[in-house]
mmCIF file of C-alpha atoms and ligand atoms in Angstrom:
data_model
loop_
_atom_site.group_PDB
_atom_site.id
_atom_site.type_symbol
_atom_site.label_atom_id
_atom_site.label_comp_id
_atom_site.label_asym_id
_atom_site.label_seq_id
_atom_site.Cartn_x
_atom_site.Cartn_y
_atom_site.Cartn_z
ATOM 1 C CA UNK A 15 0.000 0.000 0.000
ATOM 2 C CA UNK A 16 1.225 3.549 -0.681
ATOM 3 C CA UNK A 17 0.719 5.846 2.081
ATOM 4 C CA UNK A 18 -0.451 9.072 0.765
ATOM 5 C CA UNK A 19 -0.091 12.216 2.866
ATOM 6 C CA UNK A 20 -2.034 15.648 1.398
ATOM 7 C CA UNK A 21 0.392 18.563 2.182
ATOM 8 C CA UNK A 22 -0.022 22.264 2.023
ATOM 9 C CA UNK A 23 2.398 22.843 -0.907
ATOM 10 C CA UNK A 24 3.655 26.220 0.576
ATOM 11 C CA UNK A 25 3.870 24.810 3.829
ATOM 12 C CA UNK A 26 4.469 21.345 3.644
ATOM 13 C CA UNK A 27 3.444 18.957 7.316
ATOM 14 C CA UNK A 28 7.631 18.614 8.624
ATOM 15 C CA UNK A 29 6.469 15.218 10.236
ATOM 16 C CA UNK A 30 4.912 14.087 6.527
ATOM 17 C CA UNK A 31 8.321 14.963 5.055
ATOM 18 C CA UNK A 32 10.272 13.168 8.003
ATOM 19 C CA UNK A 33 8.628 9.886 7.316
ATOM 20 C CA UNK A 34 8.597 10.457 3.830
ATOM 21 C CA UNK A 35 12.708 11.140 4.194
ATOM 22 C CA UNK A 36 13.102 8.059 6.278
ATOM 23 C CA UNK A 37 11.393 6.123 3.797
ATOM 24 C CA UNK A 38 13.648 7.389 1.026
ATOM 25 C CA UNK A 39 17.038 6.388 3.149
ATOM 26 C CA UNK A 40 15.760 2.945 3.779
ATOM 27 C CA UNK A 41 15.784 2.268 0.033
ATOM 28 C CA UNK A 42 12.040 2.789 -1.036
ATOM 29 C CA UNK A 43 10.667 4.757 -3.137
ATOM 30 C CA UNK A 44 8.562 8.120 -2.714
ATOM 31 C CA UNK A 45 6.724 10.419 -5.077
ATOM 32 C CA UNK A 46 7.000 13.957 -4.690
ATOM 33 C CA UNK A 47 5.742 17.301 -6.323
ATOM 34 C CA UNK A 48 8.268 19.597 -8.027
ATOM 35 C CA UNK A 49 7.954 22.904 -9.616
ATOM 36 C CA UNK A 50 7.812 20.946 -13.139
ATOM 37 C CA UNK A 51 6.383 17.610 -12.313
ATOM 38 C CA UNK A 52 6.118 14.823 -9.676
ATOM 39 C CA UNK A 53 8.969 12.555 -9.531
ATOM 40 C CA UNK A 54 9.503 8.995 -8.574
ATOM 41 C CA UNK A 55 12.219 9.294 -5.826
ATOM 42 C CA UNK A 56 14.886 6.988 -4.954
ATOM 43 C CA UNK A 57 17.995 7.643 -2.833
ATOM 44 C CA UNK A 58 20.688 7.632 -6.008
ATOM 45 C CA UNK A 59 23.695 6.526 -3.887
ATOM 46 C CA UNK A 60 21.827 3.028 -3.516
ATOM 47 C CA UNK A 61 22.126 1.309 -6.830
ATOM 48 C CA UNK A 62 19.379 -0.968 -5.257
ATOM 49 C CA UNK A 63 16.910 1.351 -4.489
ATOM 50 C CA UNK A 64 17.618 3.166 -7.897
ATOM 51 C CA UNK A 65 16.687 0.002 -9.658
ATOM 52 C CA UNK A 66 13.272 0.073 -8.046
ATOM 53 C CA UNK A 67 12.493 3.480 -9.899
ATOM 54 C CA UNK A 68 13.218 1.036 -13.310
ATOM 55 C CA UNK A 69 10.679 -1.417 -12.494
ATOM 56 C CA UNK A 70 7.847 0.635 -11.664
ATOM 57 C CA UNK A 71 7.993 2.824 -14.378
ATOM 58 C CA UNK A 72 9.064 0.232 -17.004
ATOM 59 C CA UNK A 73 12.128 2.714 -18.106
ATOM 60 C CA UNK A 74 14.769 1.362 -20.023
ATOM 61 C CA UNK A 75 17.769 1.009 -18.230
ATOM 62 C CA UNK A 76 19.608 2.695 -20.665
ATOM 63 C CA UNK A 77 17.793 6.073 -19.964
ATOM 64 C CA UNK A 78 19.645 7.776 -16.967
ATOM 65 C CA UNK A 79 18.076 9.491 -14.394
ATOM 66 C CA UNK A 80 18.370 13.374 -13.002
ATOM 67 C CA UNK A 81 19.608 13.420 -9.297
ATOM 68 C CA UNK A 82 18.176 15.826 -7.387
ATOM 69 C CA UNK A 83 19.839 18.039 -4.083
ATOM 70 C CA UNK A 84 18.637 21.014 -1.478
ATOM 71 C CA UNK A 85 21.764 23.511 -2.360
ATOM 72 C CA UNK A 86 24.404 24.324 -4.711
ATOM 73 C CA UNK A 87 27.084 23.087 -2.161
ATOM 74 C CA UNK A 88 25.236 19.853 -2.170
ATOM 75 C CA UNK A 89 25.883 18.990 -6.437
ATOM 76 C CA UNK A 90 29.390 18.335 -5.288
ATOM 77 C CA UNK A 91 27.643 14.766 -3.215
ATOM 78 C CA UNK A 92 27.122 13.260 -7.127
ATOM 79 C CA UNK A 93 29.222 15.806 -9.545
ATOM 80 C CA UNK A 94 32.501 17.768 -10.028
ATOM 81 C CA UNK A 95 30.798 21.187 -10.502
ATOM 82 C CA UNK A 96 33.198 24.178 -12.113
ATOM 83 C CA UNK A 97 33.259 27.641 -12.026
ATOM 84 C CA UNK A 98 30.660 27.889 -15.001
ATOM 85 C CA UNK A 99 28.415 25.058 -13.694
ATOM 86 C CA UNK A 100 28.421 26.840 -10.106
ATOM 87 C CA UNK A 101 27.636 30.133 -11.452
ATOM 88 C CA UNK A 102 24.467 28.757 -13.546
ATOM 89 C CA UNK A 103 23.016 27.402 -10.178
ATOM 90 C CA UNK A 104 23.514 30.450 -8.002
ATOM 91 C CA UNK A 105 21.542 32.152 -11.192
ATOM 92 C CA UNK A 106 19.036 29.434 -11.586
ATOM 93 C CA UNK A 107 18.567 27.197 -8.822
ATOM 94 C CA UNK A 108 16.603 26.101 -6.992
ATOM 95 C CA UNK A 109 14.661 25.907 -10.250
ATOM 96 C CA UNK A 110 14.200 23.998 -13.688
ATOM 97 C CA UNK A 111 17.375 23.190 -15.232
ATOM 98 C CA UNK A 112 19.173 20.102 -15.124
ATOM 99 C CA UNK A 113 23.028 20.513 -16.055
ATOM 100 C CA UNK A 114 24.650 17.392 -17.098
ATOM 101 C CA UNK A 115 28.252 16.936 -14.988
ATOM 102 C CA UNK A 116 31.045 14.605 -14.730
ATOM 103 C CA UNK A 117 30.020 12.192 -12.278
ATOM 104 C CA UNK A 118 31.645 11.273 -9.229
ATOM 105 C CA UNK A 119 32.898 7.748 -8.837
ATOM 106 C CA UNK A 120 30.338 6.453 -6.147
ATOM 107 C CA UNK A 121 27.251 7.862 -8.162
ATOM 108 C CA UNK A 122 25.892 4.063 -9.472
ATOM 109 C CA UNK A 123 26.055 3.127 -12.453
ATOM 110 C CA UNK A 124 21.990 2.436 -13.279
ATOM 111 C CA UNK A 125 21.675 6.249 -12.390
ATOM 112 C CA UNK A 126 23.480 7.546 -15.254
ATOM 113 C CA UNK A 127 23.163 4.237 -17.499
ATOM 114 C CA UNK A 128 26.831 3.678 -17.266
ATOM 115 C CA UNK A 129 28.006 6.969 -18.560
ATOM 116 C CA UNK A 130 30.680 9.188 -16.862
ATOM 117 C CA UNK A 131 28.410 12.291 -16.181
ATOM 118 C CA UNK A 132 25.613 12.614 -14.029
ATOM 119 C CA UNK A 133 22.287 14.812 -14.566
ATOM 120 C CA UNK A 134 21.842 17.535 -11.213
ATOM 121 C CA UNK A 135 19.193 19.877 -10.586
ATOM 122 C CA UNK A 136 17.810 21.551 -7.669
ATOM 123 C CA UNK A 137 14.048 21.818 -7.654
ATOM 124 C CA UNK A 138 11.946 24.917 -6.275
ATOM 125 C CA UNK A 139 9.112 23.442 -4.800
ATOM 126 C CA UNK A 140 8.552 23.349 -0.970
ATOM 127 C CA UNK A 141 7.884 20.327 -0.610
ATOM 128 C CA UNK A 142 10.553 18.763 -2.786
ATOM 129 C CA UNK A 143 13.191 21.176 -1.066
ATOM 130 C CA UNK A 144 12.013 19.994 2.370
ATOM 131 C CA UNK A 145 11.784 16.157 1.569
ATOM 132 C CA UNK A 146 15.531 16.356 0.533
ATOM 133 C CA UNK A 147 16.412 17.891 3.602
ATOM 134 C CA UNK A 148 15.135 15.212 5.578
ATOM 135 C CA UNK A 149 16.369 12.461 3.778
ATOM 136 C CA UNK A 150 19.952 14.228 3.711
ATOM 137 C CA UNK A 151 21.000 12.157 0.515
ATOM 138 C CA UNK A 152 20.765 13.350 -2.885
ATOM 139 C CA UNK A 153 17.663 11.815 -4.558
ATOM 140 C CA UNK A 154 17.392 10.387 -8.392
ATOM 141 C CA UNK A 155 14.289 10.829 -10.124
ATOM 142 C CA UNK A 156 12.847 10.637 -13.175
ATOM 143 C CA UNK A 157 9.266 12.019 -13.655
ATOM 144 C CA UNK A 158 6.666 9.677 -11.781
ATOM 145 C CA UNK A 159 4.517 8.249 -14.950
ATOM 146 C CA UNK A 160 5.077 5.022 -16.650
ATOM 147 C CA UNK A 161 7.628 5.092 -19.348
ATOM 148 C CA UNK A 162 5.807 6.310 -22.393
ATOM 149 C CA UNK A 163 2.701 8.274 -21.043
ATOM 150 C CA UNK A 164 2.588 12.019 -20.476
ATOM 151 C CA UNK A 165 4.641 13.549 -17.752
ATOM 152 C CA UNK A 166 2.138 13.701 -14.131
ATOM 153 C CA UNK A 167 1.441 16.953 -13.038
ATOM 154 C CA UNK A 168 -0.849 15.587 -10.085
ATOM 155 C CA UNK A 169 -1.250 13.323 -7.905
ATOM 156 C CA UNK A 170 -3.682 11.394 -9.111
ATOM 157 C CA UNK A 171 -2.059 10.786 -12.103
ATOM 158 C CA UNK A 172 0.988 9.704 -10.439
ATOM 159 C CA UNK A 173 -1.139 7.003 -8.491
ATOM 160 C CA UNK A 174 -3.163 6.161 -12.137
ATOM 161 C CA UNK A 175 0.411 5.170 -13.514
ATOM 162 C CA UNK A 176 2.023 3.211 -10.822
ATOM 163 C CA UNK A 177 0.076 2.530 -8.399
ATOM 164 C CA UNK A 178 1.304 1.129 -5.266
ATOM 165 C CA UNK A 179 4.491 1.000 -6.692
ATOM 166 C CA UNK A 180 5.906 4.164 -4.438
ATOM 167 C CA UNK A 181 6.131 3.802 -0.615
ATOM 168 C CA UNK A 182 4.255 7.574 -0.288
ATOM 169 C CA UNK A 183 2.777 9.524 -1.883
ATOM 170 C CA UNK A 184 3.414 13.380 -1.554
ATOM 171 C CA UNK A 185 0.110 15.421 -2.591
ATOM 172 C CA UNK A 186 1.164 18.795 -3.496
ATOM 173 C CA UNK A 187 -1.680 19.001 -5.666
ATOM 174 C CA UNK A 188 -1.041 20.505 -9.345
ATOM 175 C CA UNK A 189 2.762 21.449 -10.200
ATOM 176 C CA UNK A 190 2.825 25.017 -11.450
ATOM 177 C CA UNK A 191 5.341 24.402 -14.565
ATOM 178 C CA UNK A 192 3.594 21.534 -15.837
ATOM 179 C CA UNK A 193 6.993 20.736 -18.188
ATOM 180 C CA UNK A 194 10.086 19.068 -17.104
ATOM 181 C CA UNK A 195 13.304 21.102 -16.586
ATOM 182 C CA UNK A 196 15.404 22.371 -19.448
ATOM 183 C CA UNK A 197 18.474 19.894 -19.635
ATOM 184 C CA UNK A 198 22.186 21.244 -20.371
ATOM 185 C CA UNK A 199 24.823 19.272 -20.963
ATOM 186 C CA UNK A 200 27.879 21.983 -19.354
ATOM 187 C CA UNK A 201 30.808 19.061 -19.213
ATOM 188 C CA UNK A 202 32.016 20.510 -23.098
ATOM 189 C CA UNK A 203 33.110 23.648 -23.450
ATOM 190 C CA UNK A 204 29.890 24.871 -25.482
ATOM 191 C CA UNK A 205 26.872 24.520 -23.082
ATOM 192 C CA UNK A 206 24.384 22.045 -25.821
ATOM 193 C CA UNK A 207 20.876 21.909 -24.756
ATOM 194 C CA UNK A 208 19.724 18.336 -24.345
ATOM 195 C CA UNK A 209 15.876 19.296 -23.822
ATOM 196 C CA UNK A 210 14.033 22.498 -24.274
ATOM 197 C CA UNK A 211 11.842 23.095 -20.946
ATOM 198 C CA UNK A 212 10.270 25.086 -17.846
ATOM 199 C CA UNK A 213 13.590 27.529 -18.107
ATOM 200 C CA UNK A 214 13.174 29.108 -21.487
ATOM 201 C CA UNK A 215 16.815 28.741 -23.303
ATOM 202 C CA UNK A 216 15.906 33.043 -23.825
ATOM 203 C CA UNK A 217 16.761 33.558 -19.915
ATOM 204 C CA UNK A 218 19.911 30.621 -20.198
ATOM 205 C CA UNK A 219 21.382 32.754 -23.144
ATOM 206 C CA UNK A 220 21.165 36.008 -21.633
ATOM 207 C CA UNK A 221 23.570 34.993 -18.978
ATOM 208 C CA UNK A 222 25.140 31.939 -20.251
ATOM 209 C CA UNK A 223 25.587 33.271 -23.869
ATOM 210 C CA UNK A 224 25.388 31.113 -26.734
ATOM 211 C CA UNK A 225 23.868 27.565 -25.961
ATOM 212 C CA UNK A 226 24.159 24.753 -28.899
ATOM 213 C CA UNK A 227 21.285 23.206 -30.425
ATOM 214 C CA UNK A 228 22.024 19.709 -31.825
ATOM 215 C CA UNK A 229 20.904 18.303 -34.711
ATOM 216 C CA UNK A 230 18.607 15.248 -33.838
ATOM 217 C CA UNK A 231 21.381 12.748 -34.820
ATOM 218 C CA UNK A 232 23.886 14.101 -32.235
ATOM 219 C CA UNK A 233 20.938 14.654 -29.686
ATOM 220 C CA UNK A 234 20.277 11.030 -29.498
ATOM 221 C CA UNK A 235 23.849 9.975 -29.328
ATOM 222 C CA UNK A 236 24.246 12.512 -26.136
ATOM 223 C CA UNK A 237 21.276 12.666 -24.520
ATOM 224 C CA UNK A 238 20.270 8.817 -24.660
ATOM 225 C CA UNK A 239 16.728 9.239 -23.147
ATOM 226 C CA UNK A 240 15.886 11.496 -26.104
ATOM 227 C CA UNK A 241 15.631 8.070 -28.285
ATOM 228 C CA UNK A 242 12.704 6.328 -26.393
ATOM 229 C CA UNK A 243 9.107 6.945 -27.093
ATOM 230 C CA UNK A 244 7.923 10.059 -24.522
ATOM 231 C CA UNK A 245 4.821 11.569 -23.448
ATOM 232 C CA UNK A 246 2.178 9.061 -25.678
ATOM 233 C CA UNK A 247 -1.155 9.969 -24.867
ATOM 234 C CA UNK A 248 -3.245 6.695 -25.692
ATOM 235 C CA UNK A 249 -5.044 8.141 -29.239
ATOM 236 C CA UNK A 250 -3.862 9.520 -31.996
ATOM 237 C CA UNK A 251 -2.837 13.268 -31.821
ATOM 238 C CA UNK A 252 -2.474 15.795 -34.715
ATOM 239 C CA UNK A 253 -0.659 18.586 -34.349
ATOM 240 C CA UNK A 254 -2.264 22.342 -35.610
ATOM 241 C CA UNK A 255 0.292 24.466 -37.471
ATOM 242 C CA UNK A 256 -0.161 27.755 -38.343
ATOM 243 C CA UNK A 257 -1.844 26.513 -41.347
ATOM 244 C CA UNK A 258 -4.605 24.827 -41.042
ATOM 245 C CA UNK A 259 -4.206 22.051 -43.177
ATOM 246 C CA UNK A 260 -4.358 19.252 -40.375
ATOM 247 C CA UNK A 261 -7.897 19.995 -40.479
ATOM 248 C CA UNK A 262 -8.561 18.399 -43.605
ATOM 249 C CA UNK A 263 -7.228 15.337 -42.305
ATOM 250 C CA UNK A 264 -8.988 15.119 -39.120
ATOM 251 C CA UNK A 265 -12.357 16.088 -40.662
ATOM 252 C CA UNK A 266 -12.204 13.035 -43.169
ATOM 253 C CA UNK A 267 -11.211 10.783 -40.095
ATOM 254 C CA UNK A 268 -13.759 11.611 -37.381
ATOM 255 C CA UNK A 269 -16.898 13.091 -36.553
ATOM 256 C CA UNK A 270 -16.478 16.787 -34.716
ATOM 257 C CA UNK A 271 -18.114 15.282 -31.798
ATOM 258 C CA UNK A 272 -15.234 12.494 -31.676
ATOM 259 C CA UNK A 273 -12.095 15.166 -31.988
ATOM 260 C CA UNK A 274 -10.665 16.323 -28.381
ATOM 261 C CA UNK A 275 -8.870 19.694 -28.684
ATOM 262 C CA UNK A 276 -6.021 21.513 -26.753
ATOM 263 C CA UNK A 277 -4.455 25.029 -27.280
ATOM 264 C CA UNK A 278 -4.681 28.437 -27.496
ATOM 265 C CA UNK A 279 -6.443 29.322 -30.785
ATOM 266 C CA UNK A 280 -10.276 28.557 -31.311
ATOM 267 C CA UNK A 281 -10.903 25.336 -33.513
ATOM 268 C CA UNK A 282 -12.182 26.218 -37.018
ATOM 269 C CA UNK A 283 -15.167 23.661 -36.475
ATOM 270 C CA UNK A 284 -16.649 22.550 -32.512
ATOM 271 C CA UNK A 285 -14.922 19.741 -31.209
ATOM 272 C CA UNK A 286 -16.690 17.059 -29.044
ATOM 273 C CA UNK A 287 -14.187 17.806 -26.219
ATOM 274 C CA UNK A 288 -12.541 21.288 -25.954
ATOM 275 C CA UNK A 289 -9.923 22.852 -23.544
ATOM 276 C CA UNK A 290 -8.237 26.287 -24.392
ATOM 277 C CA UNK A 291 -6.109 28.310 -22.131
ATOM 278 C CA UNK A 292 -5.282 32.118 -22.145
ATOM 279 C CA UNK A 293 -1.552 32.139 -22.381
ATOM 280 C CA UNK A 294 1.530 29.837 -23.244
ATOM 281 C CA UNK A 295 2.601 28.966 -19.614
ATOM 282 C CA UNK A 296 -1.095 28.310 -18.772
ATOM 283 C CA UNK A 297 -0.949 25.743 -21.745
ATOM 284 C CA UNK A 298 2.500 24.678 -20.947
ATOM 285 C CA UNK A 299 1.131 23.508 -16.896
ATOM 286 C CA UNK A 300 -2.541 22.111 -18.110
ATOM 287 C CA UNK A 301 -0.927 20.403 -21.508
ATOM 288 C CA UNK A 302 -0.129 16.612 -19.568
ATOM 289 C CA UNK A 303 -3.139 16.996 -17.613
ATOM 290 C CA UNK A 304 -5.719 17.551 -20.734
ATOM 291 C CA UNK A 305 -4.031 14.743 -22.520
ATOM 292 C CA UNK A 306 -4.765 12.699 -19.515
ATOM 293 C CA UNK A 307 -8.391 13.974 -19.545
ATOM 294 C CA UNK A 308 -9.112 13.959 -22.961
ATOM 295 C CA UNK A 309 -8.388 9.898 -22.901
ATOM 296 C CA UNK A 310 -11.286 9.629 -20.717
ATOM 297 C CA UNK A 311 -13.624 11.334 -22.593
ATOM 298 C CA UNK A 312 -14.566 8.796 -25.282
ATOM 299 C CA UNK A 313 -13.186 10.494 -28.568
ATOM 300 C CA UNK A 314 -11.140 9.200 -31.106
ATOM 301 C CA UNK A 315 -8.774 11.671 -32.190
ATOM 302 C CA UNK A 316 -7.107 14.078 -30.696
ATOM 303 C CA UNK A 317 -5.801 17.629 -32.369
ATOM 304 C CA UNK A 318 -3.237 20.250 -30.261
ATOM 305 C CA UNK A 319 -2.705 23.209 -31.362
ATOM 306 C CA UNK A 320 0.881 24.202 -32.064
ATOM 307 C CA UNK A 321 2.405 27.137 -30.260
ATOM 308 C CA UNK A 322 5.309 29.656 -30.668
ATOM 309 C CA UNK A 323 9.164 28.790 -30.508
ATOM 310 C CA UNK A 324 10.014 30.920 -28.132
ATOM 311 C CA UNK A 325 9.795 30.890 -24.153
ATOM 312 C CA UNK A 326 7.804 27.744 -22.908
ATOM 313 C CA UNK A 327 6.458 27.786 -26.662
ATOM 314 C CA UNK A 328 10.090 25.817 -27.529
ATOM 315 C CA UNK A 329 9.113 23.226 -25.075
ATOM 316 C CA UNK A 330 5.794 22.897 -25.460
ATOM 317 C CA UNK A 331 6.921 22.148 -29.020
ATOM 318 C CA UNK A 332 8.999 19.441 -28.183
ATOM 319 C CA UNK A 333 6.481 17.807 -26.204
ATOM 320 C CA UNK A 334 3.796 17.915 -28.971
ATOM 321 C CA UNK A 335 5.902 16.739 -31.567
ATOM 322 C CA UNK A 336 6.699 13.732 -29.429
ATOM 323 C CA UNK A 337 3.421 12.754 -28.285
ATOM 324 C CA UNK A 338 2.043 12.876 -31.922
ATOM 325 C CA UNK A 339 5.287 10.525 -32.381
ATOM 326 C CA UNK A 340 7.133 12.563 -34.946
ATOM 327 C CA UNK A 341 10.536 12.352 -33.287
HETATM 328 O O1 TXA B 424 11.628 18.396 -14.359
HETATM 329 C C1 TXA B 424 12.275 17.338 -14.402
HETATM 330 O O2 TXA B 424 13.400 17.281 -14.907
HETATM 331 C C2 TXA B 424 11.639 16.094 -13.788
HETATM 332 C C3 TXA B 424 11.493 16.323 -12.299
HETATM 333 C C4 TXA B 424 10.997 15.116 -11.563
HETATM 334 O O3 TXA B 424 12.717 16.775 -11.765
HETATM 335 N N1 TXA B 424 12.423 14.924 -14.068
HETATM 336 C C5 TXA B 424 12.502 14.382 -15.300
HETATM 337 O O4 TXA B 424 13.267 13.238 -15.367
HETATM 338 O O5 TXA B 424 11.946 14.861 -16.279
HETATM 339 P P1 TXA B 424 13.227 12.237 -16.606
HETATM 340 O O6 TXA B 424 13.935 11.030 -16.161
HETATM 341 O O7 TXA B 424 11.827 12.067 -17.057
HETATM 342 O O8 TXA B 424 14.101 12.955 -17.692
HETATM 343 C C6 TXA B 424 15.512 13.022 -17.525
HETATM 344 C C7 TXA B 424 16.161 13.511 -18.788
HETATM 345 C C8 TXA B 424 16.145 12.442 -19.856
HETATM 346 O O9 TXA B 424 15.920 13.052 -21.123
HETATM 347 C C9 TXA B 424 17.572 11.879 -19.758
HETATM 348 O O10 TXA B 424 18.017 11.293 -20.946
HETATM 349 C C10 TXA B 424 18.372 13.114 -19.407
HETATM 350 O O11 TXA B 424 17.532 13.830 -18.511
HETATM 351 N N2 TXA B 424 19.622 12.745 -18.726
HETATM 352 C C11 TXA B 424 19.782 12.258 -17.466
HETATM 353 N N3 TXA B 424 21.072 11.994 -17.190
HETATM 354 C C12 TXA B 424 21.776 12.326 -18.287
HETATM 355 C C13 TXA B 424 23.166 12.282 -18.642
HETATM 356 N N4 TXA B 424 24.086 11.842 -17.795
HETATM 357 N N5 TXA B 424 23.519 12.711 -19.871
HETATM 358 C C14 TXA B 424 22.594 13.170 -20.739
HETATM 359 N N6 TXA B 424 21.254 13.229 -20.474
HETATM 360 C C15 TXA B 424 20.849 12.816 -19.269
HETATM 361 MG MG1 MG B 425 10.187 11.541 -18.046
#
């Protein structure tokens, strides 16, 4: 059974996040809010706890895992952090990016699928913040949904996914971001960015300077999670251009009251399920969520609405793209 405790995600219940952090050090596994998304929580200096997190979620192994810490002095637990990497987190964290380190010796292999670097971030959410402080070892975690299926964003659909797979639970209710952090691998001597997210590359460039963007080729060869299938919802999902040629296709394919529809712009023809939000970050946070919904709502095809590439746009992009399966 997974306990599940309902926490005041400004102020989270210290005797909630004790248990929770004993839990964690004993080698079991806890969910947890973050700023971005919940995460399935393993202490990542136990390559037998870690190994848990691959079961439940059904991740291949060869997909490493972000480890997450309470401070900037606290990276140096899992990675060799220089002057560049140090000055990034005083600037960012605790927030959503991940930078991609060397890896200290002791940091097991199944957390960074046998490469010499390790992922690091440090999350701004309460209640992640205060969990790691209890447990007082850094914590891996991926985000808590079953490999494949859109990122969770609340509880519930952490508990839909995997079930009693974690020990506890930690209710936070709906994480603000809704995306996953913006990755960076900083071991070269050009920062590359791995995957576009909740930190818009924008604010990363205007202190960092130029960051590279791959080509897909070299993106999958670096970054080797980038490779699996991410963020399926379970029916099919066209994506809405500026054109509005996709509409064509979805109109010889289904009825209007079997199309579900998520974005920003208003559908040339009703849809039998409809959710539209005001703004970019307001899509970006509800985007999982609606994907999630939409499933339930007996409809047959689903059509998102493509936004901008800039800010959360770039991310929300990415995520599309790969939930419609085109790369
Ligand atoms: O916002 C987030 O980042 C959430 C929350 C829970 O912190 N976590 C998350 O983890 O999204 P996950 O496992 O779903 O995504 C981790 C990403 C994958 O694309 C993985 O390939 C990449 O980080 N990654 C991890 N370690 C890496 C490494 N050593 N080198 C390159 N990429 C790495
Ligand atoms: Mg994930």
């Amino acid at each position: 059974m997974t306990i599940r405790f309902r926490l005041d995600p400004e102020k989270p219940d210290e005797r909630a996040l004790a248990v929770a952090g004993r839990v964690l050090r004993s080698g079991r596994l806890v969910a947890f809010p973050t700023e971005t998304v919940y995460g399935l929580g393993a202490n990542a200096l136990s390559a037998e706890a870690v190994a848990r997190i691959f079961v439940a979620k059904g991740r291949p192994a060869d997909n490493p895992l972000i480890v997450h810490v309470a401070s900037v002095e606290d990276v140096r637990q899992v990675a060799r952090m220089d002057h560049r990497a140090e000055a990034l987190f005083r600037r960012f964290a605790p927030g959503p990016l991940t930078l991609v380190l060397p890896a200290r010796e002791d940091v097991p292999e199944n957390v960074r699928a046998s490469l010499p670097t390790v992922a690091v971030r440090i999350p701004a959410h309460p209640v992640a913040l205060g969990l790691l402080r209890h447990c007082g070892c850094p914590v891996a975690a991926p985000s808590a949904n079953s490999s494949g299926r859109p990122s969770p964003t609340t509880a519930e659909a952490v508990a839909d996914d995997l079930g009693n797979a974690p020990a506890v639970l930690l209710d936070g209710g709906s994480t603000a971001l809704g995306v996953e952090s913006t990755v960076v691998d900083a071991v070269s001597e050009t920062l590359t960015l791995l995957r576009p997210g909740g930190l818009p590359l924008e604010e990363l460039e205007a202190v960092a300077g130029k960051v590279l963007l791959p080509e897909t080729a070299q993106l999958l060869a670096h970054s080797p999670g980038t490779r699996h299938r991410h963020y399926a919802p379970t029916l099919p999902l066209f994506l809405w251009e500026e054109d509005g040629r996709v509409w064509t296709e979805v109109a010889a394919l289904a009825q209007p009251e079997e199309i579900g529809y998520v974005g920003l712009r208003e559908p040339p023809f009703p849809c039998g399920a409809m959710r539209r939000f005001p703004h970019e970050d307001a899509y970006a946070a509800g985007l999982f969520a609606t994907l999630r919904d939409l499933e339930k709502c007996n409809l047959r095809i689903l059509v998102a609405d493509m936004p901008s590439s800039f800010r959360i746009g770039r991310a929300l992009r990415d995520r599309l793209r790969r939930a419609a399966q085109l790369s």
